[in-house]
Coordinates of C-alpha atoms in Angstrom, one line a residue:
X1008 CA -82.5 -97.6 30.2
X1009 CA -84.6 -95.1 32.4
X1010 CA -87.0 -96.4 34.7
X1011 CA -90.8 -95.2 33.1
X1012 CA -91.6 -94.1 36.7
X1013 CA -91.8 -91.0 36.9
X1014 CA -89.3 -89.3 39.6
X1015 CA -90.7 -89.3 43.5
X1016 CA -93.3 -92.1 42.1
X1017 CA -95.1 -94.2 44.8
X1018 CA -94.1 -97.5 43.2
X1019 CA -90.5 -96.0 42.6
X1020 CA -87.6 -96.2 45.4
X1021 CA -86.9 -100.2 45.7
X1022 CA -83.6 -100.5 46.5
X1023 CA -81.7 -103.4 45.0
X1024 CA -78.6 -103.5 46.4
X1025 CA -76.8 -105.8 43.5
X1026 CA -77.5 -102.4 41.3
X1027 CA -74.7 -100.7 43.1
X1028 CA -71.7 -102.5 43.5
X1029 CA -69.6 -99.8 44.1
X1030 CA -71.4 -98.7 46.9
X1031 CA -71.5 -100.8 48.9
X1032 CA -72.1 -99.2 52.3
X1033 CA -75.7 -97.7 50.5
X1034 CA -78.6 -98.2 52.5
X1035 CA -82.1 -96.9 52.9
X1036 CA -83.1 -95.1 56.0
X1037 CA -87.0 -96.2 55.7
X1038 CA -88.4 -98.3 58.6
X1039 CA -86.2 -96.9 61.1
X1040 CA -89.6 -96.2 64.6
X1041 CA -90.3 -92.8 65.3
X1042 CA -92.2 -91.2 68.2
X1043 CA -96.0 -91.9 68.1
X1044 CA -95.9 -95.0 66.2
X1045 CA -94.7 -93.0 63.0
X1046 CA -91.5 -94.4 60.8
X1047 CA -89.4 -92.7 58.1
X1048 CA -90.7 -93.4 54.4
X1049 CA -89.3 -95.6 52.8
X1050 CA -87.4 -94.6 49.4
X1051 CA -86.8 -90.8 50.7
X1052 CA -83.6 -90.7 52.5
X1053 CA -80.5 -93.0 51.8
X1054 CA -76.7 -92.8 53.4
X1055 CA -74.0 -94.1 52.0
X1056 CA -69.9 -94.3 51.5
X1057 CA -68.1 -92.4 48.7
X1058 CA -70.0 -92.5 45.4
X1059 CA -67.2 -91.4 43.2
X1060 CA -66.3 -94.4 41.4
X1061 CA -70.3 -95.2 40.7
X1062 CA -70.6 -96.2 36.8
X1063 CA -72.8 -94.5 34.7
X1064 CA -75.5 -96.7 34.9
X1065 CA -75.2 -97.0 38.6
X1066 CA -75.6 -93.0 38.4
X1067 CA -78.2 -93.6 36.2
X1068 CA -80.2 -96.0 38.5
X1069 CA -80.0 -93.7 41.5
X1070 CA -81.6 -90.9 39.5
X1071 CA -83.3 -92.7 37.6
X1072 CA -85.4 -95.4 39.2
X1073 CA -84.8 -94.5 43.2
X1074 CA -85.6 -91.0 42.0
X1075 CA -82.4 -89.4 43.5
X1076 CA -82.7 -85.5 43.5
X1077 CA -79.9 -84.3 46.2
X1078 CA -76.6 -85.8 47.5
X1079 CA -75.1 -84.3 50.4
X1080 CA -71.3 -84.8 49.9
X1081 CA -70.0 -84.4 53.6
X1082 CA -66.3 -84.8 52.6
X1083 CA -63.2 -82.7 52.8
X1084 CA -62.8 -80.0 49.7
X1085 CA -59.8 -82.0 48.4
X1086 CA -61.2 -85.8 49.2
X1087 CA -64.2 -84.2 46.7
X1088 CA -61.3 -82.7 44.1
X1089 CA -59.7 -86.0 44.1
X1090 CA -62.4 -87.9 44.0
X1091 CA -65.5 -85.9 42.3
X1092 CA -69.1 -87.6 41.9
X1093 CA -68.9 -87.0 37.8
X1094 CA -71.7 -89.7 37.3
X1095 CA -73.9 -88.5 40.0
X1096 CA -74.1 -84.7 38.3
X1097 CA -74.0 -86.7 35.1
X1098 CA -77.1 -88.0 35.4
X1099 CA -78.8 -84.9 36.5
X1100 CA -78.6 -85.4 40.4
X1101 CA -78.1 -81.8 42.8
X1102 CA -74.4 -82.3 44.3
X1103 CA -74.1 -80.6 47.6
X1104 CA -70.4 -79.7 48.7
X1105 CA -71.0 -79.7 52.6
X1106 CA -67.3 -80.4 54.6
X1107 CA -67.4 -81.2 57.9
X1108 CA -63.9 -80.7 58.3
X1109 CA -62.6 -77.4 58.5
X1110 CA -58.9 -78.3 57.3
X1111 CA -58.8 -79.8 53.5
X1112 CA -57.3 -82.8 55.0
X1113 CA -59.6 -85.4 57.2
X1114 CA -60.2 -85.4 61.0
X1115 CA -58.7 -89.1 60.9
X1116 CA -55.4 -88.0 60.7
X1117 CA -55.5 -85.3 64.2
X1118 CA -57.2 -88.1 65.8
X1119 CA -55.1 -90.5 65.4
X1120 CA -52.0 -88.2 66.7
X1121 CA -54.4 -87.6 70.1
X1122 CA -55.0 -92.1 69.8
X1123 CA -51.4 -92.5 70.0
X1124 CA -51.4 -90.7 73.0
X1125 CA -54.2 -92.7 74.7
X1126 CA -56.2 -89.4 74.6
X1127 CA -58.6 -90.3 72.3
X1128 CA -62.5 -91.7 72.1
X1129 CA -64.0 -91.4 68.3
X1130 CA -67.2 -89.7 70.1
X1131 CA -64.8 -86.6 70.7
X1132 CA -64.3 -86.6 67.6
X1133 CA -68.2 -86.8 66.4
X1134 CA -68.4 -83.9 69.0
X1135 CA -65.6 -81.4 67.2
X1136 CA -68.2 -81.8 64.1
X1137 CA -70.9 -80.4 66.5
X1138 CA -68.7 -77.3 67.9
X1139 CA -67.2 -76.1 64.6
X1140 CA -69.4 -77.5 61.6
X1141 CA -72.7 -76.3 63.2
X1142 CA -73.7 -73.9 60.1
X1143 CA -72.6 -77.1 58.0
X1144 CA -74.5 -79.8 59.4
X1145 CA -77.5 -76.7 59.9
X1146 CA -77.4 -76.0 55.8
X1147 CA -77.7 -80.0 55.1
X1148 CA -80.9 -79.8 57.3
X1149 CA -82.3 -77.0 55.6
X1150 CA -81.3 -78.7 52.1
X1151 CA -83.4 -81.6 52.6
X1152 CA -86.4 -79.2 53.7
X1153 CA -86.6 -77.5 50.2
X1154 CA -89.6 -78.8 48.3
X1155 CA -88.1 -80.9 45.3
X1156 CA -85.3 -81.7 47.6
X1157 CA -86.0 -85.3 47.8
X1158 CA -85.2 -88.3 47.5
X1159 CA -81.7 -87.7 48.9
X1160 CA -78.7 -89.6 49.4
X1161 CA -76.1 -88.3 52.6
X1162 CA -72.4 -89.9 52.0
X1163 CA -68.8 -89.1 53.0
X1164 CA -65.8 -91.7 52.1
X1165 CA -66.7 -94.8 54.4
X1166 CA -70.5 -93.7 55.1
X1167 CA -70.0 -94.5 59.1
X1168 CA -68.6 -91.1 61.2
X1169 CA -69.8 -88.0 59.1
X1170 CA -72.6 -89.5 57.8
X1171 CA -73.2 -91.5 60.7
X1172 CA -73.1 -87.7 62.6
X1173 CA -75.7 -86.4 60.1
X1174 CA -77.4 -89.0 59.9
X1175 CA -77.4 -89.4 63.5
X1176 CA -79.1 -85.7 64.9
X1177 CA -81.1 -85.7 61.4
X1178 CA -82.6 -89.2 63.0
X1179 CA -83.1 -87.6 66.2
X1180 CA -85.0 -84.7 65.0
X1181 CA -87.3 -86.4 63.6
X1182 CA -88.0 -88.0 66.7
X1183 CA -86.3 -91.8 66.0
X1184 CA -85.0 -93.5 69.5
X1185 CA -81.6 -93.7 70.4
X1186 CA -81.2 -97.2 70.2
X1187 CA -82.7 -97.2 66.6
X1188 CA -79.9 -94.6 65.7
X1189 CA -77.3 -96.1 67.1
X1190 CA -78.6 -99.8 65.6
X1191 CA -78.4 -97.9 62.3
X1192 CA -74.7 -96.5 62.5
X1193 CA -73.8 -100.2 63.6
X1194 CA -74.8 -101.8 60.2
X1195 CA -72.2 -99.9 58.6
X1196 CA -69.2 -102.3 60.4
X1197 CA -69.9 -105.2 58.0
X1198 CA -69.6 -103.1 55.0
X1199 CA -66.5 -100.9 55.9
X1200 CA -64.1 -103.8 53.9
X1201 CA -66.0 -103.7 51.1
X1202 CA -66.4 -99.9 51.1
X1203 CA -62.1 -99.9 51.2
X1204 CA -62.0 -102.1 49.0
X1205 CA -63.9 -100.0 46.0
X1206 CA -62.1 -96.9 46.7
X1207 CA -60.1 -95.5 43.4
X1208 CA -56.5 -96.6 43.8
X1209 CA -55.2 -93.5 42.5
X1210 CA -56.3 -91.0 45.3
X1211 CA -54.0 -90.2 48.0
X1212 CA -57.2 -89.3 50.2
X1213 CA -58.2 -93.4 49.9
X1214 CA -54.7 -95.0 50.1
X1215 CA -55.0 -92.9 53.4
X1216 CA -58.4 -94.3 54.3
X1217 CA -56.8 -97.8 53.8
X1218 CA -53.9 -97.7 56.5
X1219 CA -56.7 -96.7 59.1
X1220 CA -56.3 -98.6 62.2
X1221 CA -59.1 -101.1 63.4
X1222 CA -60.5 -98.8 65.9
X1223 CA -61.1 -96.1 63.3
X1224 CA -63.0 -98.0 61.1
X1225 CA -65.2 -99.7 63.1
X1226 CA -68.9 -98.5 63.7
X1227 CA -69.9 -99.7 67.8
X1228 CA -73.3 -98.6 68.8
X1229 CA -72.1 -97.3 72.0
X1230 CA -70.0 -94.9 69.9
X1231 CA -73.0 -92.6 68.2
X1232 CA -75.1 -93.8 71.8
X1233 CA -72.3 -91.5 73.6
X1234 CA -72.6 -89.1 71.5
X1235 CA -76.2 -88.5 71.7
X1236 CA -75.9 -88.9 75.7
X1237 CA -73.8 -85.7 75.3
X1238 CA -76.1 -83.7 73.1
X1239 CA -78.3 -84.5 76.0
X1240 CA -76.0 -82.8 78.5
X1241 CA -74.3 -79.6 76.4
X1242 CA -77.9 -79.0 74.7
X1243 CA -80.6 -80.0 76.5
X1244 CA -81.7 -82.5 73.4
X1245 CA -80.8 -82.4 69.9
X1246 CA -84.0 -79.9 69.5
X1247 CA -81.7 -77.7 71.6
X1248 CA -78.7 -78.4 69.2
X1249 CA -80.5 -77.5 66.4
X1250 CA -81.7 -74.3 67.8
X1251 CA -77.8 -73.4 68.7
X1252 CA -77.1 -73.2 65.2
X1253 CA -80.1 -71.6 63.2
X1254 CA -82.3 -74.5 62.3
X1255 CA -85.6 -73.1 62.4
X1256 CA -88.8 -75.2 63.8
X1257 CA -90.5 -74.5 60.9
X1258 CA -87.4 -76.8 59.0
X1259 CA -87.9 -79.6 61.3
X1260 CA -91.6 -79.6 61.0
X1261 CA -91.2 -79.5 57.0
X1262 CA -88.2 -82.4 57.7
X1263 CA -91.0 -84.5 59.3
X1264 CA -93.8 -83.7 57.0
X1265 CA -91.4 -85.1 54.0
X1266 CA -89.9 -87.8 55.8
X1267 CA -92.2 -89.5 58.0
X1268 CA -95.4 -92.0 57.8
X1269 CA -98.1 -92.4 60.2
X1270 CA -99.1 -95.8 61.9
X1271 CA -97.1 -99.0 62.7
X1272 CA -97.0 -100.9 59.3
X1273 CA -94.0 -100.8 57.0
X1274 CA -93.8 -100.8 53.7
X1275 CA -91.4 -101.0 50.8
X1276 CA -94.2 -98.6 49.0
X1277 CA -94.8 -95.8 50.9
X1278 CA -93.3 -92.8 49.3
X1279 CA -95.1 -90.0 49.1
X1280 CA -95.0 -87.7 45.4
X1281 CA -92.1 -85.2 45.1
X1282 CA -93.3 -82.2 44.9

C-alpha cells in the first residue's frame, strides 16, 4: 500500500533497511560532514548494489515512501539487458542507463588479466573510469541537478567500485572530507556477501561477479583514499576534475543547494520538499 506522504515530504525518507532484502548493500548518504559545519540531507541521495531482483513491493516502497524519483544505473549495457530494473520503472521511478564501462563486458575481467600479472592496484582501475567515462560520470552530475530529480538512488552490481567512484567525486563536490568518503566506501565490505548472494542465478554477468577473487571484492578505505590523493595530483582537486569534463559551477552550486543542510545537528527528518 502507498505511503499517504506525499513524494519529497519532510516526514518521508526513513530508511528501514528490513524493507529491502534484496538489496542489501542500500544505504543512505545523509549525515555524511561537509565543509562549514553543513551535512548532506538525509533521505535525498542513496547508493546501492544491483536492484534488479527488487520485488514489487520493494519497488514500490522505494518510490513510494522514500520518494525515489531517479536511479542512476552505472552498469555495463548488457549486465542492464540481463538483468533490467523492471520493478523500479514499474513503479514509476526515472531509470538512468549511465555505463561506466566502455566495453559491454565489465572492467573486472581486464583487471584481473593485469592482477595476474602483479600489475594491478583497484585505484588504477577507479582512475580508467576518470580518463574515459568523464562525459558519463559528468551527465550523472548534471541528472541529479535537474529540479524534480530527487530523491535518487546511484547503484551498479555490488554498490562498492562504480558507485563507490560516483559516489566518491559526487561527495567531494559537495565539499565532504576525504576520510568521510573513504569511511563511506568502506561500509560496503560487510555487505558484499550478502549482495552475491541475491544476485539472479540465471545471469551470466552475476555467476561472473561470484568467482571474483577476494581482492576484487573488498572495499579498503585506503583504496577510494588513493584515488582521491590522485585527483589531487592530475587535477588540481576534484573541482578541477569536474571542470575537465563540462560540469558547470552552476551544477555544483544547484548539487549543494539540493543536497546539503546547514549547522552541526543531524537528523533523520531533514528533507527538504521536491520541487
Amino acid at each position: 500500500m502507498a505511503s499517504s506522504e506525499p513524494v519529497g515530504s519532510p516526514r518521508a525518507g526513513l530508511l528501514d533497511p528490513s524493507r529491502l532484502p534484496h538489496a542489501p548493500n542500500f544505504r543512505d548518504l545523509g549525515g555524511l560532514p561537509a565543509e562549514a559545519g553543513r551535512q548532506l540531507r538525509h533521505g535525498v541521495l542513496f547508493r546501492s548494489g544491483a536492484l534488479s531482483t527488487l520485488t514489487a513491493a520493494e519497488a514500490r516502497y522505494l518510490r513510494d515512501e522514500l520518494g525515489v524519483r531517479t536511479v542512476l544505473d552505472l552498469r555495463t549495457a548488457d549486465e542492464g539487458a540481463q538483468s533490467p530494473s523492471r520493478e523500479l520503472a514499474a513503479a514509476g521511478a526515472a531509470v538512468h542507463p549511465l555505463p561506466l564501462d566502455r566495453e559491454t563486458t565489465y572492467a573486472y575481467e581486464a583487471w584481473q588479466g593485469c592482477a595476474s600479472a602483479g600489475e594491478f592496484d583497484v585505484t588504477d582501475g577507479y582512475l580508467g573510469y576518470l580518463r574515459n567515462s568523464g562525459d558519463t560520470l559528468a551527465h550523472g552530475l548534471r541528472a541529479l541537478s535537474q529540479p524534480g530529480a530527487l530523491p535518487a538512488v546511484v547503484h551498479c552490481t555490488l554498490g562498492k567500485d562504480r558507485t563507490g567512484v560516483f559516489t566518491a567525486l559526487l561527495l567531494r563536490c559537495l565539499g565532504v572530507d576525504v576520510d568521510a568518503v573513504a569511511r563511506d566506501y568502506a561500509r560496503s565490505q560487510p555487505a558484499v556477501p550478502a549482495v552475491l548472494a541475491s544476485l539472479a542465478p540465471d545471469s551470466d554477468h552475476h555467476a561472473a561477479f561470484r568467482r571474483l577473487p577476494a581482492w576484487a571484492t573488498s572495499a579498503h578505505p585506503e583504496t577510494v583514499a588513493r584515488l582521491l590523493a590522485r585527483v589531487e595530483e592530475d587535477y588540481g582537486g576534484v573541482l578541477g576534475w569536474a571542470a575537465s569534463v563540462g560540469v558547470a559551477d552552476a551544477t555544483l552550486q544547484q548539487l549543494r543547494g539540493a543536497l546539503l543542510r546547514p549547522g552541526q545537528a543531524s537528523t533523520q527528518d531533514d528533507r527538504t520538499p521536491a520541487e
